[in-house]
Amino acid sequence: MTEDSLFARCIALGHSPLLNERQIGWSGRWTLMGDFMVCSQCLAAQAIDRAHHPFPHLPDCVAIPHARSPWHELQRLLNQIPPLRGCETEELINSKGASPDGNQAG
Ligand SMILES: [Zn+2]
């Protein structure tokens, strides 16, 4: 599979009815590095606090027609994660020794 066809496949997966496939499509097009989102095609980066601006692809990037707001695309994907079952969400989040302020206990 060439790099171009791999990118095209990731674009197609982004329209899948399956959440798993949409996530695979997203992760084939973007990489998170610390607080930066990096385009897999042009390697341009955008910090999370710049997410309200269009993504700064390089001028000839093939991804330009497909994505100008990858942070919000990721946000939409994460909002589709199925809810926890069988226990209270807050209880599970705090069950690993984290205090309510996010610090690890002990
Ligand atoms: Zn790009």
mmCIF file of N, CA and C in Angstrom, residues 3-4 7-8 10-11 25-26 28-30 37-44 54-70 73:
data_model
loop_
_atom_site.group_PDB
_atom_site.id
_atom_site.type_symbol
_atom_site.label_atom_id
_atom_site.label_comp_id
_atom_site.label_asym_id
_atom_site.label_seq_id
_atom_site.Cartn_x
_atom_site.Cartn_y
_atom_site.Cartn_z
ATOM 1 N N GLU A 3 1.879 5.329 0.326
ATOM 2 C CA GLU A 3 1.523 6.315 1.336
ATOM 3 C C GLU A 3 0.243 7.053 0.954
ATOM 4 N N ASP A 4 0.074 7.344 -0.351
ATOM 5 C CA ASP A 4 -1.137 8.039 -0.807
ATOM 6 C C ASP A 4 -2.382 7.182 -0.592
ATOM 7 N N PHE A 7 -3.269 7.001 3.093
ATOM 8 C CA PHE A 7 -3.962 8.213 3.531
ATOM 9 C C PHE A 7 -5.414 8.189 3.045
ATOM 10 N N ALA A 8 -5.631 7.774 1.781
ATOM 11 C CA ALA A 8 -6.994 7.687 1.250
ATOM 12 C C ALA A 8 -7.816 6.685 2.058
ATOM 13 N N CYS A 10 -7.400 5.987 5.216
ATOM 14 C CA CYS A 10 -7.709 6.633 6.499
ATOM 15 C C CYS A 10 -8.866 7.619 6.348
ATOM 16 N N ILE A 11 -8.897 8.341 5.224
ATOM 17 C CA ILE A 11 -10.017 9.262 4.966
ATOM 18 C C ILE A 11 -11.321 8.468 4.893
ATOM 19 N N GLY A 25 -9.068 5.617 11.413
ATOM 20 C CA GLY A 25 -8.908 6.616 10.352
ATOM 21 C C GLY A 25 -8.305 7.909 10.874
ATOM 22 N N TRP A 26 -8.780 8.344 12.043
ATOM 23 C CA TRP A 26 -8.255 9.584 12.639
ATOM 24 C C TRP A 26 -6.780 9.409 12.998
ATOM 25 N N GLY A 28 -4.597 7.500 11.815
ATOM 26 C CA GLY A 28 -3.721 7.392 10.659
ATOM 27 C C GLY A 28 -3.399 8.741 10.046
ATOM 28 N N ARG A 29 -4.211 9.737 10.378
ATOM 29 C CA ARG A 29 -4.004 11.072 9.794
ATOM 30 C C ARG A 29 -3.345 12.047 10.760
ATOM 31 N N TRP A 30 -3.409 11.738 12.080
ATOM 32 C CA TRP A 30 -2.917 12.681 13.090
ATOM 33 C C TRP A 30 -2.104 11.963 14.154
ATOM 34 N N MET A 37 -0.909 18.657 18.105
ATOM 35 C CA MET A 37 -1.488 17.794 17.093
ATOM 36 C C MET A 37 -0.605 17.931 15.863
ATOM 37 N N VAL A 38 -0.158 16.797 15.287
ATOM 38 C CA VAL A 38 0.741 16.810 14.142
ATOM 39 C C VAL A 38 0.061 16.132 12.960
ATOM 40 N N CYS A 39 0.076 16.786 11.790
ATOM 41 C CA CYS A 39 -0.479 16.214 10.561
ATOM 42 C C CYS A 39 0.481 15.144 10.043
ATOM 43 N N SER A 40 -0.049 13.954 9.728
ATOM 44 C CA SER A 40 0.803 12.862 9.248
ATOM 45 C C SER A 40 1.324 13.116 7.836
ATOM 46 N N GLN A 41 0.744 14.047 7.120
ATOM 47 C CA GLN A 41 1.137 14.288 5.736
ATOM 48 C C GLN A 41 2.186 15.391 5.602
ATOM 49 N N CYS A 42 2.006 16.513 6.302
ATOM 50 C CA CYS A 42 2.943 17.631 6.139
ATOM 51 C C CYS A 42 3.763 17.892 7.404
ATOM 52 N N LEU A 43 3.427 17.196 8.493
ATOM 53 C CA LEU A 43 4.108 17.302 9.787
ATOM 54 C C LEU A 43 3.979 18.686 10.424
ATOM 55 N N ALA A 44 3.027 19.485 9.943
ATOM 56 C CA ALA A 44 2.737 20.743 10.629
ATOM 57 C C ALA A 44 2.110 20.406 11.979
ATOM 58 N N PRO A 54 -7.990 27.480 12.273
ATOM 59 C CA PRO A 54 -7.825 26.391 11.298
ATOM 60 C C PRO A 54 -6.432 25.785 11.427
ATOM 61 N N PHE A 55 -6.331 24.477 11.203
ATOM 62 C CA PHE A 55 -5.047 23.797 11.320
ATOM 63 C C PHE A 55 -4.073 24.359 10.285
ATOM 64 N N PRO A 56 -2.823 24.648 10.688
ATOM 65 C CA PRO A 56 -1.857 25.305 9.777
ATOM 66 C C PRO A 56 -1.069 24.319 8.911
ATOM 67 N N HIS A 57 -1.778 23.580 8.035
ATOM 68 C CA HIS A 57 -1.075 22.682 7.106
ATOM 69 C C HIS A 57 -0.096 23.480 6.251
ATOM 70 N N LEU A 58 0.947 22.807 5.748
ATOM 71 C CA LEU A 58 1.809 23.431 4.755
ATOM 72 C C LEU A 58 0.987 23.632 3.482
ATOM 73 N N PRO A 59 1.366 24.612 2.640
ATOM 74 C CA PRO A 59 0.518 24.985 1.493
ATOM 75 C C PRO A 59 0.155 23.840 0.547
ATOM 76 N N ASP A 60 1.043 22.878 0.353
ATOM 77 C CA ASP A 60 0.763 21.803 -0.616
ATOM 78 C C ASP A 60 0.289 20.509 0.046
ATOM 79 N N CYS A 61 -0.134 20.556 1.291
ATOM 80 C CA CYS A 61 -0.529 19.336 2.009
ATOM 81 C C CYS A 61 -1.804 18.731 1.411
ATOM 82 N N VAL A 62 -1.759 17.420 1.178
ATOM 83 C CA VAL A 62 -2.918 16.728 0.598
ATOM 84 C C VAL A 62 -4.077 16.618 1.588
ATOM 85 N N ALA A 63 -3.813 16.861 2.870
ATOM 86 C CA ALA A 63 -4.867 16.730 3.882
ATOM 87 C C ALA A 63 -5.733 17.987 3.997
ATOM 88 N N ILE A 64 -5.339 19.081 3.369
ATOM 89 C CA ILE A 64 -6.078 20.340 3.529
ATOM 90 C C ILE A 64 -7.576 20.196 3.237
ATOM 91 N N PRO A 65 -7.969 19.529 2.150
ATOM 92 C CA PRO A 65 -9.420 19.456 1.891
ATOM 93 C C PRO A 65 -10.175 18.592 2.901
ATOM 94 N N HIS A 66 -9.453 17.802 3.684
ATOM 95 C CA HIS A 66 -10.107 16.818 4.548
ATOM 96 C C HIS A 66 -10.159 17.221 6.013
ATOM 97 N N ALA A 67 -9.319 18.136 6.441
ATOM 98 C CA ALA A 67 -9.287 18.418 7.876
ATOM 99 C C ALA A 67 -8.675 19.772 8.161
ATOM 100 N N ARG A 68 -9.484 20.632 8.751
ATOM 101 C CA ARG A 68 -8.980 21.925 9.204
ATOM 102 C C ARG A 68 -9.133 22.065 10.709
ATOM 103 N N SER A 69 -9.790 21.114 11.353
ATOM 104 C CA SER A 69 -10.028 21.217 12.791
ATOM 105 C C SER A 69 -9.876 19.845 13.456
ATOM 106 N N PRO A 70 -8.645 19.297 13.453
ATOM 107 C CA PRO A 70 -8.460 17.941 13.988
ATOM 108 C C PRO A 70 -8.749 17.824 15.479
ATOM 109 N N GLU A 73 -12.373 17.294 15.693
ATOM 110 C CA GLU A 73 -12.685 15.961 15.177
ATOM 111 C C GLU A 73 -12.395 14.919 16.263
#
